[in-house]
Structures are given as C-alpha cells and as structure tokens.
XYZ file of C-alpha atoms in Angstrom:
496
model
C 16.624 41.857 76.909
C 18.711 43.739 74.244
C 21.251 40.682 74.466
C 19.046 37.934 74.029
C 17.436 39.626 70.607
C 21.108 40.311 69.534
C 22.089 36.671 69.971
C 18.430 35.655 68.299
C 19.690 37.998 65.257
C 22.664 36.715 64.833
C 21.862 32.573 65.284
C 19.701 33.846 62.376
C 22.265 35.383 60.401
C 24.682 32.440 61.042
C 21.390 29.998 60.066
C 21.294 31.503 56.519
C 25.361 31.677 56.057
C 25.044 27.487 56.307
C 21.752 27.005 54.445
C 22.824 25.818 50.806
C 21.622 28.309 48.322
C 18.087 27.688 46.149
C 18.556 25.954 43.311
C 17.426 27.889 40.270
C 14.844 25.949 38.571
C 15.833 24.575 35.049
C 13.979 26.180 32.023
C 11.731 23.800 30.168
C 14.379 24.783 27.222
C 17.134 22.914 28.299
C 15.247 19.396 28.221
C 16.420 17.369 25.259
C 13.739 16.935 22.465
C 13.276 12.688 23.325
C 12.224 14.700 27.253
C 10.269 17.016 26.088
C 8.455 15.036 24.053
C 7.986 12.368 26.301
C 6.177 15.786 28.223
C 3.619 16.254 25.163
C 2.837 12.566 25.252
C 0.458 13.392 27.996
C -0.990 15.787 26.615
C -4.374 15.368 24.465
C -5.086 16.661 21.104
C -6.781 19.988 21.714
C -3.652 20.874 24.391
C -0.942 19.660 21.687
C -2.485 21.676 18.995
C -1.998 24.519 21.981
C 1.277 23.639 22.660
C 2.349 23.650 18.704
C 1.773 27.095 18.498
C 4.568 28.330 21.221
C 7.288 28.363 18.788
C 9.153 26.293 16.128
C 10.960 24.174 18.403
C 7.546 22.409 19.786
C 5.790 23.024 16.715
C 8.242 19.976 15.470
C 7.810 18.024 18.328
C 4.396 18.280 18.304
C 4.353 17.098 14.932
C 6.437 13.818 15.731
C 5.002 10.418 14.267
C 5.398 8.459 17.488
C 3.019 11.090 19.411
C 0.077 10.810 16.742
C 0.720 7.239 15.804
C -2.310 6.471 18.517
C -3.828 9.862 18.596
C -8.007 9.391 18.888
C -10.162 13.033 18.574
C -13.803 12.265 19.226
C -16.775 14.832 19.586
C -19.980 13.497 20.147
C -21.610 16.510 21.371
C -24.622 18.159 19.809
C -24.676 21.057 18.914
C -21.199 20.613 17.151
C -20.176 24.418 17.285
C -17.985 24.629 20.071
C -16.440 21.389 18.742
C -16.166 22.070 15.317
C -13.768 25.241 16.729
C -11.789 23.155 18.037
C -11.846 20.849 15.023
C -10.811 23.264 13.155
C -7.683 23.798 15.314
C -6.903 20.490 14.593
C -6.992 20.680 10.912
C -4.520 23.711 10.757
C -2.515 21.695 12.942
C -2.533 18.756 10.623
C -2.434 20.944 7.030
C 0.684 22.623 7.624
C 3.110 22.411 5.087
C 5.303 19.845 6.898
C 2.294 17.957 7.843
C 1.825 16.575 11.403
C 2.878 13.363 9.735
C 3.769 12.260 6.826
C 0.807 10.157 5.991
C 0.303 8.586 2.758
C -3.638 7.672 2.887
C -6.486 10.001 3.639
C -9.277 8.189 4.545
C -12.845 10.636 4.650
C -15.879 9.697 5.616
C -19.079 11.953 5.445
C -22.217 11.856 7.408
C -20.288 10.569 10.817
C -19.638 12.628 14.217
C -16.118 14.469 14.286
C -13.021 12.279 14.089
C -9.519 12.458 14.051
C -7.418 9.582 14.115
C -4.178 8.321 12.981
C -3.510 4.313 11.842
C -1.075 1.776 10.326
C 1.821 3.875 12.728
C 0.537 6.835 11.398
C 0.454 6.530 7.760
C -3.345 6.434 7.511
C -5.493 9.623 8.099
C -8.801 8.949 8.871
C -11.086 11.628 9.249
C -15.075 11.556 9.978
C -17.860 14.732 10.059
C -20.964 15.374 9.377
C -20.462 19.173 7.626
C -20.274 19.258 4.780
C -17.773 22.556 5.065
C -15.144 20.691 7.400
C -14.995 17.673 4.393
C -14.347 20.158 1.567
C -11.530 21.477 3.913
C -10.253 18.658 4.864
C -9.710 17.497 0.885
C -8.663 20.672 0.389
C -5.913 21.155 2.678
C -5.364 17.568 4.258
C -4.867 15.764 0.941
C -1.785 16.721 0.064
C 1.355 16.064 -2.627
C 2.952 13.053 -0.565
C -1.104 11.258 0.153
C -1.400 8.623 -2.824
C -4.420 7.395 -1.765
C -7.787 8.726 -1.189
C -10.758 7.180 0.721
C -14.229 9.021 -0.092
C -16.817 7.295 1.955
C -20.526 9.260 1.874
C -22.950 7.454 4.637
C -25.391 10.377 4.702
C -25.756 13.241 2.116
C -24.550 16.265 3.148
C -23.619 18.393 -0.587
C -25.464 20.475 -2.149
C -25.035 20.559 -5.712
C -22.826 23.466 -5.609
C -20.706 21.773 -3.528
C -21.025 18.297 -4.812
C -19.483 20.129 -8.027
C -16.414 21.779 -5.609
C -15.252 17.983 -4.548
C -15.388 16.406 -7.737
C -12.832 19.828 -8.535
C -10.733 19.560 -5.825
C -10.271 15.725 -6.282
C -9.338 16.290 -10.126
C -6.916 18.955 -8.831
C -5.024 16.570 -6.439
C -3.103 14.912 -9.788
C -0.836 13.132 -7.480
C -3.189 10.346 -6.017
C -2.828 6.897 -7.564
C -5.281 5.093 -6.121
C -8.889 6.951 -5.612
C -11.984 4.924 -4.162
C -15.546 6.522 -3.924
C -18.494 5.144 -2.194
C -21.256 7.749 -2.802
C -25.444 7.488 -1.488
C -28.246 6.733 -3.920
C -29.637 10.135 -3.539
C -26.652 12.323 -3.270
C -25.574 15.232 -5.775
C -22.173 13.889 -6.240
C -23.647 11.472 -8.676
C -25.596 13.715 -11.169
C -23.539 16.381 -11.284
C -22.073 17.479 -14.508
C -18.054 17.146 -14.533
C -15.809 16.624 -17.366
C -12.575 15.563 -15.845
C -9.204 16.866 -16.793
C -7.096 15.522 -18.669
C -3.976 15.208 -16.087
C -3.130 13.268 -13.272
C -1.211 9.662 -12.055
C -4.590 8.112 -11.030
C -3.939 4.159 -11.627
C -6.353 2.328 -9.427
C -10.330 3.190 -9.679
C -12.809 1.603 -6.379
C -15.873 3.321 -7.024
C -19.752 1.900 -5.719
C -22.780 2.908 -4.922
C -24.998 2.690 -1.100
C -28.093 1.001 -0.620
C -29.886 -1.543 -3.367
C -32.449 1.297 -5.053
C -31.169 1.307 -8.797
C -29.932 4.302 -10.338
C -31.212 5.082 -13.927
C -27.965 6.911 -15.139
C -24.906 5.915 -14.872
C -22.519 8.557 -12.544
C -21.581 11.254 -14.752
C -17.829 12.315 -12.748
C -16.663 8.568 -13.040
C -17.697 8.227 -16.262
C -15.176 11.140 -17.401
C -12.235 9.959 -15.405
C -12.646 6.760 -17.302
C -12.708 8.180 -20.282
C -10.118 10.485 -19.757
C -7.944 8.265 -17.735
C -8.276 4.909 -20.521
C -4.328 4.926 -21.197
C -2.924 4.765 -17.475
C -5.672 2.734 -15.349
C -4.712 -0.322 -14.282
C -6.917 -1.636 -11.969
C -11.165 -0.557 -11.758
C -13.167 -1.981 -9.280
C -16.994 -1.490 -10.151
C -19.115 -2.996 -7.338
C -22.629 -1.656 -7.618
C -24.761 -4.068 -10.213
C -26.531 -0.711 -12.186
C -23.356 1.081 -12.396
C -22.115 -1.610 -14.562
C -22.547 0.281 -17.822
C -18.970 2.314 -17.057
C -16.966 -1.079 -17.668
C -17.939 -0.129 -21.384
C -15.004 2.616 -21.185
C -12.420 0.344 -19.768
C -8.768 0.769 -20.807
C -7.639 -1.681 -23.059
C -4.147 -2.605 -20.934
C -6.447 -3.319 -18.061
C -4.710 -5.291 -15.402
C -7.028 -6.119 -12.375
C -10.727 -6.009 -13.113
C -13.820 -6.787 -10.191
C -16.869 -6.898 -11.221
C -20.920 -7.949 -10.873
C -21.381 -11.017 -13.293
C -23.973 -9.964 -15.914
C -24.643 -11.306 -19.761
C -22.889 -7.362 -20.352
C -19.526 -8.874 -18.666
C -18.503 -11.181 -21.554
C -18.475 -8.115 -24.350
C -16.664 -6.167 -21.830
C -13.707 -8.895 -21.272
C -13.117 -9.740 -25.149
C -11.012 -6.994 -25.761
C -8.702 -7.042 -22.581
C -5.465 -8.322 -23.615
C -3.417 -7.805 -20.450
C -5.632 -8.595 -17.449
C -4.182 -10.870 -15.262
C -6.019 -10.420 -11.976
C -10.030 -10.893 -12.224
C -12.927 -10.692 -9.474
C -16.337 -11.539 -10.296
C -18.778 -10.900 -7.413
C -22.634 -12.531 -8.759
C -25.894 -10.943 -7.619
C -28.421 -12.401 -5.185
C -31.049 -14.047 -6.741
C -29.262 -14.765 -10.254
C -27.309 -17.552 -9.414
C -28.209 -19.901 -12.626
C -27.968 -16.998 -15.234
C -24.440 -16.603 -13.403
C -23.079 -19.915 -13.731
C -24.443 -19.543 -17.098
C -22.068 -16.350 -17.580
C -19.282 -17.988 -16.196
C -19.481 -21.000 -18.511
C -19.287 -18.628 -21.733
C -16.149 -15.799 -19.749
C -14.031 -19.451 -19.058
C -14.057 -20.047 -22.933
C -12.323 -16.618 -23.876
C -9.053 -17.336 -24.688
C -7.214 -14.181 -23.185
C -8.459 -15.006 -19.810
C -6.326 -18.359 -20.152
C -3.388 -16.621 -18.524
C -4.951 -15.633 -15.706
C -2.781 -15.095 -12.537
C -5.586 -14.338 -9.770
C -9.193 -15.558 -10.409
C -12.028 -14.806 -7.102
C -15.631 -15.474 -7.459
C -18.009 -14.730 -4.737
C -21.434 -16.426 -4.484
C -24.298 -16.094 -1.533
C -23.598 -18.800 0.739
C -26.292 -21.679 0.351
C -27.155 -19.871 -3.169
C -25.758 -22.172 -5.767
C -27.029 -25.016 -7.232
C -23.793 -28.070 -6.682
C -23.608 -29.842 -9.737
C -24.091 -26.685 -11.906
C -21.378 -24.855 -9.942
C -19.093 -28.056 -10.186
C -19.652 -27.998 -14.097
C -18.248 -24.570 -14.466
C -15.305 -24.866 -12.533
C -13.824 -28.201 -13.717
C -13.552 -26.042 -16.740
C -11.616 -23.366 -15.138
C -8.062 -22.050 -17.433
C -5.859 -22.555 -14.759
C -2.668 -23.094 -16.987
C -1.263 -20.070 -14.795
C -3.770 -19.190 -12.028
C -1.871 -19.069 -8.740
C -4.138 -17.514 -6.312
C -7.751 -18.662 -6.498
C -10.742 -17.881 -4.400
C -13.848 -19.694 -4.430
C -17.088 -18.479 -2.155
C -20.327 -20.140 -2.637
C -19.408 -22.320 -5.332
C -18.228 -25.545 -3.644
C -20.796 -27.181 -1.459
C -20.389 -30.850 -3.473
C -17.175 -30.702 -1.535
C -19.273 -30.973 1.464
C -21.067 -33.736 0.091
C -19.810 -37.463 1.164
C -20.564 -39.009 -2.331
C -19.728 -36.192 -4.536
C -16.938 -34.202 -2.331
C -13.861 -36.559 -3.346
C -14.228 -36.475 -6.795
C -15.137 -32.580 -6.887
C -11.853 -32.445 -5.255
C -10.022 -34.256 -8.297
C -11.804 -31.777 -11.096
C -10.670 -29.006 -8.787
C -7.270 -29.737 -8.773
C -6.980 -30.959 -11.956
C -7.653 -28.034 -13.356
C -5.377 -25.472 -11.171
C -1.767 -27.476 -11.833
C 0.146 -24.168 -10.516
C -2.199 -22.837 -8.428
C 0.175 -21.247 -4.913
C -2.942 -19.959 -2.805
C -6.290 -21.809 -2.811
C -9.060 -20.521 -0.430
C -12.299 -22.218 -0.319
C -15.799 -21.540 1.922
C -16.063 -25.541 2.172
C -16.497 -26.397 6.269
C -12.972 -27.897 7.622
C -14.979 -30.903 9.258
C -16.564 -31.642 5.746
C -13.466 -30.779 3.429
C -12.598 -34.866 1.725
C -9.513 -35.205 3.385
C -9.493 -38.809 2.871
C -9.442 -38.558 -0.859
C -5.776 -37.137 -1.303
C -4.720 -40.292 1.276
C -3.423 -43.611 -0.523
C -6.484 -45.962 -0.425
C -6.680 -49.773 -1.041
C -8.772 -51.623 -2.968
C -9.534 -55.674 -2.751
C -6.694 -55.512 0.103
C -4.074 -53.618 -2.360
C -2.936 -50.004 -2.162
C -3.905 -47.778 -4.951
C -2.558 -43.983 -5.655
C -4.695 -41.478 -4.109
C -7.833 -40.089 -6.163
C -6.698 -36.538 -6.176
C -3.161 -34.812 -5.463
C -2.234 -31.830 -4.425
C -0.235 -29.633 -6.600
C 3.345 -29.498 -6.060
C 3.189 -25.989 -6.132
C 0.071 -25.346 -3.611
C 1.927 -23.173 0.113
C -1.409 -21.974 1.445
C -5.281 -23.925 1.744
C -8.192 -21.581 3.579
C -10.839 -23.664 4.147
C -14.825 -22.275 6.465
C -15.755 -18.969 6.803
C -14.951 -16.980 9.839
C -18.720 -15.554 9.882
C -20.100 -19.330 9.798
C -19.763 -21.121 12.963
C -18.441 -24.972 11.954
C -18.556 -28.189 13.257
C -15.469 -29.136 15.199
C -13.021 -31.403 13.425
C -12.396 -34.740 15.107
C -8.973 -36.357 15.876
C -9.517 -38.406 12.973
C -10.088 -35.466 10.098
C -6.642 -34.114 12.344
C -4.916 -37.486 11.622
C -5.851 -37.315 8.205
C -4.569 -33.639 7.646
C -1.713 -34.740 9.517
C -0.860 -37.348 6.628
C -1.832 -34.890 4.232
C 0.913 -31.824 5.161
C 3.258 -34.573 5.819
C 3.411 -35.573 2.438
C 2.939 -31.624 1.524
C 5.868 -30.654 3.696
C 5.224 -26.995 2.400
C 1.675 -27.000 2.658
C 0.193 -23.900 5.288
C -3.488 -24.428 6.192
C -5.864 -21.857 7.662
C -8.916 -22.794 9.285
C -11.528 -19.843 9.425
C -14.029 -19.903 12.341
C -14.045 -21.747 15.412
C -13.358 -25.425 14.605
C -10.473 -26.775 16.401
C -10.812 -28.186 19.984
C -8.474 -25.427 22.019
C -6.575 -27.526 24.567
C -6.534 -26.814 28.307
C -3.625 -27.295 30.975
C -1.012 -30.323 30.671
C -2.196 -30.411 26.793
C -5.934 -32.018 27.767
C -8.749 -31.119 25.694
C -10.293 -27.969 26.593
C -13.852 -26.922 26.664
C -13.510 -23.931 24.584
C -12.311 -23.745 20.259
C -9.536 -22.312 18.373
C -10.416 -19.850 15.609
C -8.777 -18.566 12.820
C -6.160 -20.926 13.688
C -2.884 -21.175 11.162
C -1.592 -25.061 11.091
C 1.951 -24.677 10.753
C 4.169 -27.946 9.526
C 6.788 -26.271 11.441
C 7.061 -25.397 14.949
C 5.261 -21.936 16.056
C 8.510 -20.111 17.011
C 10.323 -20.521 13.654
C 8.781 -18.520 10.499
C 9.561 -19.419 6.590
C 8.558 -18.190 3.404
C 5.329 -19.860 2.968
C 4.201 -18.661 6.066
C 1.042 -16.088 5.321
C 0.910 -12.811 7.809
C 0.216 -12.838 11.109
C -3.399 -11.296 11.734
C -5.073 -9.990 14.569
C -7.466 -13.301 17.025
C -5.275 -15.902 14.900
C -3.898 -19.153 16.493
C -0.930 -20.145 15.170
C -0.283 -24.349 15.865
C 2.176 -26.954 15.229
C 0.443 -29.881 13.219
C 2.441 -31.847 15.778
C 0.610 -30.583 18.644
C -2.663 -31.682 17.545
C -2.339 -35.577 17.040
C -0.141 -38.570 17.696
C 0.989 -39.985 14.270
C-alpha cells in the first residue's frame, strides 16, 4: 500500500517536471498605442470618458480623432439628472486643454434632449440640451482658441435674463471666432437684453435670424452693437428674418457678401456698398409684385454691375411670368458667374414663351460659370439652343449657351417632375455635345433608372449628375459628389 502511493507521488512529481511552465500574462502596458486603441474602440462614451482618467498614456488615446470621428451620446431619459452627471463627464472630457479633438466648429443647439456628437471626421462639435446651465458651460469651456466658428441655435427658451446677459458675454469674450451665426426664439431674453459689445475680436462673417413669423417691434439690441462695433472688419452679414431688417442700416461699407429680405428699405441700404460682390435676396410670401418692383430699381445701381454671385429666391408658383421675365432680362451680368434663380422662371416652362425667355436669359449673363434654375427638366426649351430650319434651310439657333457656362441645375429636389422622354435626352445629348464642358444636374426624380442588360427600369434616377465624360474619370468642371446622387454618362442614356 505504501508503494503504490509512493509511485502515485512520484508519477506526480515527474507529471509537473514535463508540464511547460504558465505563461505570465502580458500587461495591458505593453500593447502598442494603434492595439490599444483599437481596445477603446469598443468602448462607448461614458466607459471612454472612464478609461481617460487612468493615466496620461490613455488619456491621449482616448482623445484620438479616429475614435470620436463617429462618436453618438444620446439621453432621452426624463428626469435628466442621472444623465446630465454623466453629461457632465463628458464635457470635462471634451474641455481639456488638448481637447478631445481638435475641432474647428461648435455647433449648440438649445431646447433639444442631451447630445454629443462629432461630424465632418471630427471637426464639427455638435452639442444639444435642454439646460440652460450645461449650454453656458458648454460655450464656456467647449468653445475654445482653435473653434472659428460658432453655431447658436435656440428652439425653445431656456435663459433667463440674467443668463441671456452671461452668453451674449461669453460669446464677446471668445475674440477668436470668425464666423458667428445666431438663430434666437421670438420670445426669448437673448433678444432684449441690453449689451454693448466690445470693441475686440476677428469676427468676419455675421448669420443671425429670428424663429417663428410673430414680428418683433425692436430690433435685437446684442446684434445691433456687434454691427456697430464690428463695421471695419465684417465681410459677409446674413440677415434673414423680414422685421430684423432695420440692422442692415449699420452695414460696413467694404461689405462683401450681403443676403437679405427684399424690401423698398433694401435699395438705400445697397447705394453705398462699393465692394460687394456676392448678393442674396430672399422675397417675402405674399409680396411678390412690390418685389419685382424692388428688383427692377436694385438692377439699375451701378455698383452692383460687378457682381460675381447674384441668388434670388421666390415661393414656388408665387410670381407673376412676364413680370419676373421683365426684371431679369435686365440683369448686370457683365461679371456674374454663379447665378441662382428660384421662383422666377416659370415662362421657361411655357411652350410659347420658354424659348425666347431662354435667349433674354442668356443674353444677359455672357460669363456666367454656374447657372441653377427651379425650371422642371421635362419643360426646360431644349430645342431652342438646337440649329433649326426655316422654309427647308438651316438657321443658327435662337439662343446659345455661353462659352463659359461648366455647370446647369435645372427642378427642385422637393418637387416631384415629370420624367424626361428619350427625345428631351436626344436633345440634351446635342446640346452637351456641342458644350463639350457643359455638367448638368437634374434635381428630383426625373430620369427613367434602367434595369438589367441596360432595359428601362420601372423605378427613376434622382439627383442624377449627367457627365459628358465617362463616370469613372473626374475633371475640373465636375461639381462634388453628394450624398443619393447618380452620376451618368450622357452616352448611356441615348443612341445619337
């Protein structure tokens, strides 16, 4: 019995002697950064802010652009205590002095459930909450000297006037942004209160409007100081809301980019503007004639005749044709390049009217590189830039296309069209090959999509970009590649 638990002991003994020895795990340490943060990649917001605070080392990873490039924080809890904690957390994550990223745009927006997210590979902050205390932090400590642009977007009051009076301070104090745009309520504090702005800062671009259609009576006091303070540096205002149109009276006079509401006010307001070379003119529902009227009287200043960019923006349906058609056969387009026209063209549409419409238009934009127009595709007059023959002879066609034109938008992508037929394709077919340069964009779906083997299919193309080149080669002309667009070979879509 003694033998047999002797031999036992020592088959044992001998069993460990050849076992390998345990392989010491490695410590997390060793792993290269690319590993370890490949690691935090799977870990969510609240558990990376955790894992930030361990030590320098994986405070830096934690910070690295790749890992917040497609970071999402949503709380949609109520109440928002627990959440705004951990909120918080966040935000000292994201105000450190390195910054989480180094994100150029801050993007706020008040009255919305808690949001943190990252954009544009993370060089867009956009931040949402409904307290009033996590905003004032957040432009407090997330706007900082590297962000040159700063989104204020109010959907639902939330400041009282104290406070309203703290955020109109702390914007002033961030004299590093360039570009500011405000979108305020009609009945917050932010508007009334008293603010005379400093007299410092590189502020050069000004969007500022105003929520809901209920007209103010005053004008807003804190943008009325930065553009009077700010008169010698602003380049570009943007003034949206029809009632706050009174601030245009303190314009700089080396404006550069102006949008506007067309009123009778506009035409005092232009005179002196020496420099402006980009101009947007938006017109108000329901004062279409007086508009037109407007117009007529802003074409015949002559510092406006070396225009670069010219956009006007009617309600769809809104405009009377011939009146429209009046105004813009008149436009200065000696040097306009990029010209937008919304609401303003239906005689184009019109089968008697639409080819000679066509020949004012382009008559009077000889240089004009970018021309976008609301006009259905199906209905645009094709036919009248085609050589046509009369008594049996072929005549020039009644309107050209500028040497210079790269780029024609034609529909609107919130208007469902009627399809274009092979013969309107045949026709634009003629039309780019004479135009060898010539991109055009066709907004909304009206282009038959084709099936398998190249047969018609039942569904449509939108936003497609006809190409006079095939789809795999790219040249100058060719305008950026957005999001649901169809890129397509003129080729593909006829015979000749």
């Amino acid at each position: 019995m003694l033998t047999r638990r002797r031999a036992r002991l020592q088959g044992a003994a001998l069993g460990e002697e050849q076992r390998p020895p345990p392989v010491a795990a490695a410590p997390i340490a060793s792993l290269s950064d690319l590993s370890l943060e490949l690691v935090f990649s799977f870990l969510d917001i609240p558990d990376l802010v955790r894992a930030s605070q361990v030590c320098t080392r994986w405070r830096d990873l934690c910070s690295s652009k790749r890992l917040w490039s497609s970071r999402r924080l949503n709380w949609w809890r109520w109440p928002l205590r627990a959440e705004e904690e951990r909120a918080l957390r966040a935000v000292r994550l994201l105000r450190r002095t390195q910054g989480v990223v180094r994100y150029e745009k801050v993007i706020l927006t008040l009255g919305s459930c808690f949001s943190v997210s990252f954009s544009e590979d993370a060089g867009t902050l956009m931040l949402s909450t409904p307290s009033s205390l996590m905003a004032l932090l957040s432009l407090r400590h997330l706007v900082k000297d590297h962000v040159k642009t700063l989104v204020l977007e109010e959907k639902l009051s939330l400041f009282t006037a104290f406070e309203a009076l703290a955020v109109w301070e702390t914007i002033a104090s961030k004299t590093f942004i360039t570009w500011l745009s405000i979108t305020l309520c009609r009945a917050s504090p932010l508007h009334g209160v008293v603010f005379d702005w400093p007299a410092r800062g590189s502020l050069t671009t000004l969007w500022f409007s105003v929520r809901d259609h209920a007209p103010f009576a005053t004008l807003c006091r804190p943008i009325r100081s930065l553009l009077q303070v700010h008169r010698d540096q602003l380049a570009r205002v943007d003034i949206r809301s029809k009632d706050q149109q009174g601030l245009l009276d303190f314009l700089p006079p080396r404006l550069r980019t102006l949008q506007a509401v067309i009123l009778p006010s506009l035409i005092q307001v232009l005179k002196p503007l020496k420099f402006l070379g980009t101009l947007f003119l938006r017109a108000p529902r329901g004062e279409e004639e007086e508009c037109l009227r407007v117009l007529e009287k802003i074409f015949l200043l002559r510092n406006l005749w070396e225009l670069c960019q010219l956009e006007i923006l009617f309600q769809r349906g809104t405009c009377s044709v011939h009146d429209s058609w009046e105004v813009l056969a008149n436009i200065p387009g000696r040097f306009l390049r990029y010209v937008t026209l919304r609401g303003v063209c239906c005689s184009l549409s019109d089968p008697g009217d639409g080819p000679g419409a066509l020949k004012d238009l382009l008559t009077s934009l000889p240089v004009v590189q970018t021309l976008k127009l609301d006009v259905e595709p199906a209905t645009f007059p094709l036919h009248a830039l085609l050589p046509r023959s009369t008594d049996g002879r072929s005549a020039e066609p009644l309107a050209r296309l500028p040497d210079s034109l790269r780029l024609l938008t034609l529909g609107d992508a919130d208007v469902p069209g009627r399809l274009c037929d092979s013969r309107w394709l045949q026709q634009l077919r003629r039309v780019m090959d004479d135009a060898q340069k010539l991109h055009v964009i066709l907004q909304g779906p009206c282009l038959p999509a084709k099936g398998g083997g190249g047969a018609p299919g039942r569904g449509r193309l939108c936003n497609a970009v006809i190409l006079p080149h095939s789809t795999n080669h790219s040249c100058q002309e060719c305008p950026a590649k957005v999001k649901g667009s169809h890129r397509v070979y003129i080729g593909e879509l006829c015979d000749k």
